[in-house]
Coordinates of C-alpha atoms in Angstrom, one line a residue:
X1 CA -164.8 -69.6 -125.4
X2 CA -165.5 -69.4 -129.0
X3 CA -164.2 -71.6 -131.7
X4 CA -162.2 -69.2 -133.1
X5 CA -160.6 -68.1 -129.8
X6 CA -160.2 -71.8 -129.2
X7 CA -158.0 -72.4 -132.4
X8 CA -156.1 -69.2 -131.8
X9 CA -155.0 -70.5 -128.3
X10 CA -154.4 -73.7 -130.1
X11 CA -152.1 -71.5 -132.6
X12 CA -150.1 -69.9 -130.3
X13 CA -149.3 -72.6 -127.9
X14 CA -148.2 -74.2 -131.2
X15 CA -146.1 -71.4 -132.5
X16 CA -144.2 -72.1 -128.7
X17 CA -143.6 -75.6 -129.2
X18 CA -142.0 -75.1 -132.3
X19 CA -139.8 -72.3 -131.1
X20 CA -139.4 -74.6 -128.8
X21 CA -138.4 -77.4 -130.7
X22 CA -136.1 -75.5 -132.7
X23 CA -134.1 -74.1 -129.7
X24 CA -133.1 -77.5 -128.7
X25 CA -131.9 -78.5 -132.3
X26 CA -129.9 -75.9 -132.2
X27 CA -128.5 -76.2 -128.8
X28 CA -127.9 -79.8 -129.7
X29 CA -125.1 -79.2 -132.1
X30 CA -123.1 -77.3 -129.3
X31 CA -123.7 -80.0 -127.0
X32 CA -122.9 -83.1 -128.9
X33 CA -118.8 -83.4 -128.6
X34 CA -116.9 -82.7 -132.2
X35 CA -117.2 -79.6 -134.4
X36 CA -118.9 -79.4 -137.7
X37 CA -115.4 -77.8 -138.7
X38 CA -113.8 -81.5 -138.4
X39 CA -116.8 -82.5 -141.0
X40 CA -115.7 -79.4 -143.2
X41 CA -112.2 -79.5 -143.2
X42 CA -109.8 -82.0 -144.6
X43 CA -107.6 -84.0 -142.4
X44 CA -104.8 -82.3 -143.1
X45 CA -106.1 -78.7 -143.1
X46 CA -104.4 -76.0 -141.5
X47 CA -105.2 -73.3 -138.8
X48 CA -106.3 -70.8 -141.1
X49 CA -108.2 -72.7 -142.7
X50 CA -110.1 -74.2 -140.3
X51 CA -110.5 -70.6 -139.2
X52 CA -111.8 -69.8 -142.7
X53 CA -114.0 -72.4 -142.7
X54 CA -115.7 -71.1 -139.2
X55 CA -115.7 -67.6 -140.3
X56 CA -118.2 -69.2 -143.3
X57 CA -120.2 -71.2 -141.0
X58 CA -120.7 -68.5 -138.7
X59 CA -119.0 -70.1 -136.1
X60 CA -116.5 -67.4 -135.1
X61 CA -119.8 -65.6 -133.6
X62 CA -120.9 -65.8 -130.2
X63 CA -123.8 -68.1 -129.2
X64 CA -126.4 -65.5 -129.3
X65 CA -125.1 -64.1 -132.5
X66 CA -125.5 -67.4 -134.1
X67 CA -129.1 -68.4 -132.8
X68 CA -130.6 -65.0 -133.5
X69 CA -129.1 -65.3 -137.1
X70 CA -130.7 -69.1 -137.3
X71 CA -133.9 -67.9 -136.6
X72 CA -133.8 -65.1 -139.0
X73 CA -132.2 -67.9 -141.6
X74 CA -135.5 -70.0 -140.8
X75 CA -138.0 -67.6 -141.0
X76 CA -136.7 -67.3 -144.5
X77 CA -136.9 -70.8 -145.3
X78 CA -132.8 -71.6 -144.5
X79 CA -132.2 -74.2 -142.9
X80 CA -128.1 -73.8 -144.8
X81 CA -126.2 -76.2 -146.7
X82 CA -125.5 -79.9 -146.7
X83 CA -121.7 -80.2 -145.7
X84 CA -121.7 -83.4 -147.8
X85 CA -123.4 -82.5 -151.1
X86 CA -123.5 -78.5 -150.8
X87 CA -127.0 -78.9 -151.1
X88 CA -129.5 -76.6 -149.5
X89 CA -130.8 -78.7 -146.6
X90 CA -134.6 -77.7 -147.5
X91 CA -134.3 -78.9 -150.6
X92 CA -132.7 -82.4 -149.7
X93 CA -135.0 -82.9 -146.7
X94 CA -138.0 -81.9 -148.5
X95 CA -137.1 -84.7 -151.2
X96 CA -137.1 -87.1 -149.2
X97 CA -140.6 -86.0 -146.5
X98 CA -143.0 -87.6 -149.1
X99 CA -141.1 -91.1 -148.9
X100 CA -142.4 -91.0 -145.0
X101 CA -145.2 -89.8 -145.5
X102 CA -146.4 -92.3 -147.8
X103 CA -145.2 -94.7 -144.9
X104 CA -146.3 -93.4 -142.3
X105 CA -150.2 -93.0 -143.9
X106 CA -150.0 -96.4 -145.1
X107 CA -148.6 -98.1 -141.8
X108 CA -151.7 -95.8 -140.1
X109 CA -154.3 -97.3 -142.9
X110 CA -153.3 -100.7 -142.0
X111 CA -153.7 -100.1 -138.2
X112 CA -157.3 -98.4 -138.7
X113 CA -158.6 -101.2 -141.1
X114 CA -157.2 -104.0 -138.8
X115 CA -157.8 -102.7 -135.3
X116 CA -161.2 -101.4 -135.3
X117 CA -163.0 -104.6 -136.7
X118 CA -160.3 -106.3 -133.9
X119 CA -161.1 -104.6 -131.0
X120 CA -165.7 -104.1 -132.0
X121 CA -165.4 -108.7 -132.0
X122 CA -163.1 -108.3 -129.1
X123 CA -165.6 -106.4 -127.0
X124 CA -169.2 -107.7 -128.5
X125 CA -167.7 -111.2 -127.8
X126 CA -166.0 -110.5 -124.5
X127 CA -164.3 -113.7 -122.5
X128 CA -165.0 -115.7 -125.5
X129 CA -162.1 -117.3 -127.9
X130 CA -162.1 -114.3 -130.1
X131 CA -161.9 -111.9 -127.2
X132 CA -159.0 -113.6 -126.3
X133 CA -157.3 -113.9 -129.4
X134 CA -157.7 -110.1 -130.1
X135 CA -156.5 -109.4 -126.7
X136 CA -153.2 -111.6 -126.6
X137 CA -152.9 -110.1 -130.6
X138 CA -152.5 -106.2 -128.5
X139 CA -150.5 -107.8 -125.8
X140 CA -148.1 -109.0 -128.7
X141 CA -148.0 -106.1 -130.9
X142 CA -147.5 -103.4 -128.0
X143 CA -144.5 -105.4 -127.0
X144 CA -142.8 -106.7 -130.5
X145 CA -140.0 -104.7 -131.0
X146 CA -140.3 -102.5 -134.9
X147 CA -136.6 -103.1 -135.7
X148 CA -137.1 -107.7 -134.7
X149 CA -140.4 -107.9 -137.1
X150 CA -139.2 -106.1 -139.5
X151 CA -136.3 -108.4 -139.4
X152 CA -138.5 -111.4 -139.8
X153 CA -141.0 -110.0 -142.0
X154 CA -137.9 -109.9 -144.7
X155 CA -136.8 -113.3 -143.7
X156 CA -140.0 -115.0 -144.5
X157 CA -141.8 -113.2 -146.5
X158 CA -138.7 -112.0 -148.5
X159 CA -136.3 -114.3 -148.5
X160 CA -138.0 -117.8 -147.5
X161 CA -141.4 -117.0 -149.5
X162 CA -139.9 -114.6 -152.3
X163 CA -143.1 -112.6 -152.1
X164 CA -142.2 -109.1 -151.7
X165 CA -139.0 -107.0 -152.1
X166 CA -136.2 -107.1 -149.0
X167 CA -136.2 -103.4 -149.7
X168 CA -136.0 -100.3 -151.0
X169 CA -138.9 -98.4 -152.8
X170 CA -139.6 -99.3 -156.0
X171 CA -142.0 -96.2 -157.1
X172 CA -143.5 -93.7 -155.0
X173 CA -147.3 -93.0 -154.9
X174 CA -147.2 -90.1 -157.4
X175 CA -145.3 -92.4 -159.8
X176 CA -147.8 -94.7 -159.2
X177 CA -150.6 -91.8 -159.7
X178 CA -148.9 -91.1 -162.9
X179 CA -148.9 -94.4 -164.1
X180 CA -152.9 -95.3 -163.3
X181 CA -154.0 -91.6 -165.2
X182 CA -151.3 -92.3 -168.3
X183 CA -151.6 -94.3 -171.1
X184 CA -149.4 -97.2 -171.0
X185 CA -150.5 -100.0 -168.5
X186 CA -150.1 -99.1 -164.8
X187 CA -150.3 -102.7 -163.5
X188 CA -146.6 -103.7 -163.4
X189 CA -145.7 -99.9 -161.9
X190 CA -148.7 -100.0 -159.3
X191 CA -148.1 -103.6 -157.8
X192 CA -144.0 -102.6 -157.4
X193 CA -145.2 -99.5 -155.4
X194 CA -147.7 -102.1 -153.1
X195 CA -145.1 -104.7 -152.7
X196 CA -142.3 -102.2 -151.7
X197 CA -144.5 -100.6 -149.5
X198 CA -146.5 -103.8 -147.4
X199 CA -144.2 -105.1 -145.0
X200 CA -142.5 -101.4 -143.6
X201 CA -146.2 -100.5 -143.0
X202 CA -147.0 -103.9 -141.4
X203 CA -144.0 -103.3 -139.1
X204 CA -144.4 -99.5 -138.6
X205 CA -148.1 -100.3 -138.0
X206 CA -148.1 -103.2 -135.9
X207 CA -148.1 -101.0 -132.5
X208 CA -150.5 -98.8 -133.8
X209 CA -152.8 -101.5 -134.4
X210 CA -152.5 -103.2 -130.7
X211 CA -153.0 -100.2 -129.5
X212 CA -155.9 -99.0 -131.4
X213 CA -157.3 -102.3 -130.9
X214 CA -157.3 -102.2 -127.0
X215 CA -158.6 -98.5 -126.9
X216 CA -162.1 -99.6 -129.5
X217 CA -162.3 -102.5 -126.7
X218 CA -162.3 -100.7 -124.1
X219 CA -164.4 -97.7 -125.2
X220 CA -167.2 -100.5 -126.6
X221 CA -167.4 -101.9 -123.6
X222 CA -167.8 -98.5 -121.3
X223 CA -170.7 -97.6 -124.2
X224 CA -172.4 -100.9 -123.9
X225 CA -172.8 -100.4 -119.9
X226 CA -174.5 -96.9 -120.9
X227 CA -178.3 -96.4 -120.2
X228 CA -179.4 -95.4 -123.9
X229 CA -177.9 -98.3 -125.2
X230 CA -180.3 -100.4 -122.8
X231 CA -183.1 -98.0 -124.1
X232 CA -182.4 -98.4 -128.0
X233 CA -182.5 -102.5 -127.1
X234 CA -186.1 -102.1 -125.1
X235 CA -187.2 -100.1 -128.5
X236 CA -186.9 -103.5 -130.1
X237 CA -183.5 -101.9 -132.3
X238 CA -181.8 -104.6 -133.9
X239 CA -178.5 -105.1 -132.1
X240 CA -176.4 -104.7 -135.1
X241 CA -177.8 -101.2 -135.9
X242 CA -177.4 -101.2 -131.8
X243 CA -173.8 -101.8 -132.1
X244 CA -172.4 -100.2 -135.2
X245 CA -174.9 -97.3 -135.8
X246 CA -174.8 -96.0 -132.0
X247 CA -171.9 -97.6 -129.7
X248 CA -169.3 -97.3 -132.7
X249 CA -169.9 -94.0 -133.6
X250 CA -169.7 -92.8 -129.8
X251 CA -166.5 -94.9 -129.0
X252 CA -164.4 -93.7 -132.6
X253 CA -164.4 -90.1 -131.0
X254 CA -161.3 -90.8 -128.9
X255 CA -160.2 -92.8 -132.0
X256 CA -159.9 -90.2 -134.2
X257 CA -157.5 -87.9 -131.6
X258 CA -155.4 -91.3 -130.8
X259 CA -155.1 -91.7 -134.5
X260 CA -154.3 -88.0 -135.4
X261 CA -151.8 -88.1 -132.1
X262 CA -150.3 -91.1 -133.2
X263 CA -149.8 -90.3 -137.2
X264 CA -147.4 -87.7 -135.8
X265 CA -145.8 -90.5 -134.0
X266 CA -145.6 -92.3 -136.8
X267 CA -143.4 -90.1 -138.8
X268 CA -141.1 -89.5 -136.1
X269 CA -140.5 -93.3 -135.0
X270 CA -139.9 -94.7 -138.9
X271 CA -136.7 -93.8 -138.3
X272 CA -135.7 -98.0 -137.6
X273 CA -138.0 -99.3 -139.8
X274 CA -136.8 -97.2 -142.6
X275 CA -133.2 -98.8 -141.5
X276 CA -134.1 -102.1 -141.7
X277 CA -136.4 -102.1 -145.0
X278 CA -134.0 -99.2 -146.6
X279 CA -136.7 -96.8 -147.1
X280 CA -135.6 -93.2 -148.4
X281 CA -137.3 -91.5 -146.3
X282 CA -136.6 -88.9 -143.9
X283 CA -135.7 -91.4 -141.1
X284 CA -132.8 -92.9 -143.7
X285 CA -131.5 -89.5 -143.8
X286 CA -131.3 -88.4 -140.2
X287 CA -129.1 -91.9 -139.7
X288 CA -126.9 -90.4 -142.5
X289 CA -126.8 -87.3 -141.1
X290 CA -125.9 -88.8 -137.9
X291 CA -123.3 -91.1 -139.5
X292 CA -121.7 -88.2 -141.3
X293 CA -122.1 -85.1 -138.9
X294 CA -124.5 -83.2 -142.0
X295 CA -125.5 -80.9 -139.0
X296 CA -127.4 -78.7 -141.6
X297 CA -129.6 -81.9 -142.9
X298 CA -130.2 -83.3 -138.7
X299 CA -131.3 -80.2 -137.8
X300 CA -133.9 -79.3 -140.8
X301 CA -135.3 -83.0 -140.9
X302 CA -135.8 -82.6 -136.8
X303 CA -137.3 -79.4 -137.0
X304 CA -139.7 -80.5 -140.3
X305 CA -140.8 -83.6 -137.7
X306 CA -141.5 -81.5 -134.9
X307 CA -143.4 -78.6 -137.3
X308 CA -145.2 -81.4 -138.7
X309 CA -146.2 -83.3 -135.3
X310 CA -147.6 -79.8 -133.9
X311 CA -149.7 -79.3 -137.2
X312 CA -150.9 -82.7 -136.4
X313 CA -151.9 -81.7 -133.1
X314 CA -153.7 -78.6 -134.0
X315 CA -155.4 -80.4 -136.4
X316 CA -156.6 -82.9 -134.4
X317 CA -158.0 -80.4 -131.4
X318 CA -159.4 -78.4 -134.3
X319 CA -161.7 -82.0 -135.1
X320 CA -162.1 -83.5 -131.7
X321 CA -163.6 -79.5 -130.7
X322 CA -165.9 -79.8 -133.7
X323 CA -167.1 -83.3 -132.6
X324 CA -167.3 -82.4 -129.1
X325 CA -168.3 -79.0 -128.9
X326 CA -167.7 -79.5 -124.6
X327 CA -164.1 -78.9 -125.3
X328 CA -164.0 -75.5 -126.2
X329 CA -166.2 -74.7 -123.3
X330 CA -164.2 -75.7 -120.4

């Protein structure tokens, strides 16, 4: 199998999931009890209006009527209106995707610079104090609950030390983009956006970076027991060209799909650590949505998450095919 054929296979499996993925988001809203009529309608609305009302939803329809006109609606690029604000839900979920984004890469920077240092003096110095440390580090972070450290992050870091923001976002990165290229001084603008953004990426990241950690470890250690490493050592290599030059480079391959996998993961699970730091970000508004029964805004922030984890997926075949060319033969 080619490479081409390979990403086409890729493609369409992916094209599945989503249709997938947006059959069950709209299956949901017939499943969940309520009617988006009650959100609609005042309290005190009649019968014919609440029948007006469903005649402009499209709910008078049958089932089939309605999906098949979703689809056609999405292929279009509408995903309908906000019933709160009367907003297109595009427009209002779109606002808010770069918010996660930002949190989500940042959370997955903080793993990758924390983890792989972690887990390459975990396995070089294996059932010594470091080792340990490293290991019972994982252990911790892989069972720390997001929504508990975020909690505690604010409490003494926030509120006990005073040194960052409780929470909210300050500025976002292209503010902060802005502010570095323009003339006045971009100090007081780009140290806001930091501050704002540390601890939700600490928490969001904290799992990541356990579990990046224990996969390095475990991948140095299978490459150390491998013949060509004893070979490069008999060559009279120095071990830290040994080490970082040859083991690392062999063991970051699986890396890079966890951490392509896992970005995707990332942007779907900030939903509580959005909560607890306030973030407005797309997690924020799918609690609203929740809260408020904005079916319009659930579904299009849902279906943006799952578009956007199957991207990530393709994406990250498409690499780990290139670095291993095995894959697409099998």
């Amino acid at each position: 199998m080619g490479y081409g054929r390979f990403l086409l296979k890729r493609g369409v499996q992916g094209v599945g999931v989503v249709w997938g993925v947006v059959t069950v988001v709209f299956i949901l809203r017939f499943i969940t009890p309520g009617s988006p009529i009650d959100t609609v309608a005042p309290l005190d609305a009649s019968q014919e209006t609440r029948q007006r009302i469903a005649a402009e939803l499209g709910l008078d329809q049958p089932l089939y009527v309605q999906y098949l006109d979703y689809i056609v609606e999405l292929l279009q690029g509408n995903m309908g209106y906000s019933y709160i604000s009367s907003i297109p839900a595009s427009v209002q979920v779109f606002q808010k995707l770069p918010a996660t984004l930002e949190l989500a890469v940042a959370a997955s920077i903080v793993a990758v610079v924390l983890s792989i240092p972690l887990g390459v003096i975990s396995a070089t110095r294996r059932h010594q104090p470091a080792d340990y440390a490293a290991t019972s580090f994982s252990l911790l972070g892989i069972s720390t609950p997001n929504f508990w450290l975020g909690i505690m992050l604010v409490l003494v870091f926030a509120v006990e030390l005073n040194v960052f923001p409780t929470s909210g976002r300050a500025y976002g990165f292209g503010e902060a983009l802005a502010a570095i290229t323009g003339p006045q001084p971009f100090v007081p603008v780009v140290t806001a956006w930091l501050a704002s953004l540390v601890l939700p990426a600490i928490t969001l990241g904290t799992y990541f970076t356990a579990l990046i950690t224990r996969l390095v470890r475990s991948g140095m250690l299978d490459e150390l027991s491998e013949g060509y490493v004893r070979a490069t050592r008999a060559k009279g290599l120095p071990e830290t060209l040994v080490r970082y030059k040859h083991v690392l480079r062999n063991t970051l391959v699986p890396v890079v799909t966890v951490l392509g996998l896992q970005l995707g993961t990332l942007i779907g699970g900030a939903v509580i650590t959005e909560a607890v730091f306030a973030w407005p970000g797309l997690g924020s508004e799918i609690i609203r949505a929740i809260n408020a029964r904005d079916w319009p805004i659930l579904q299009g922030s849902l279906i943006v998450i799952g578009c956007g984890f199957v991207l990530l997926n393709i994406a990250v075949d498409a690499l780990y095919a290139y670095l291993d060319p095995r894959v697409v033969a099998e």
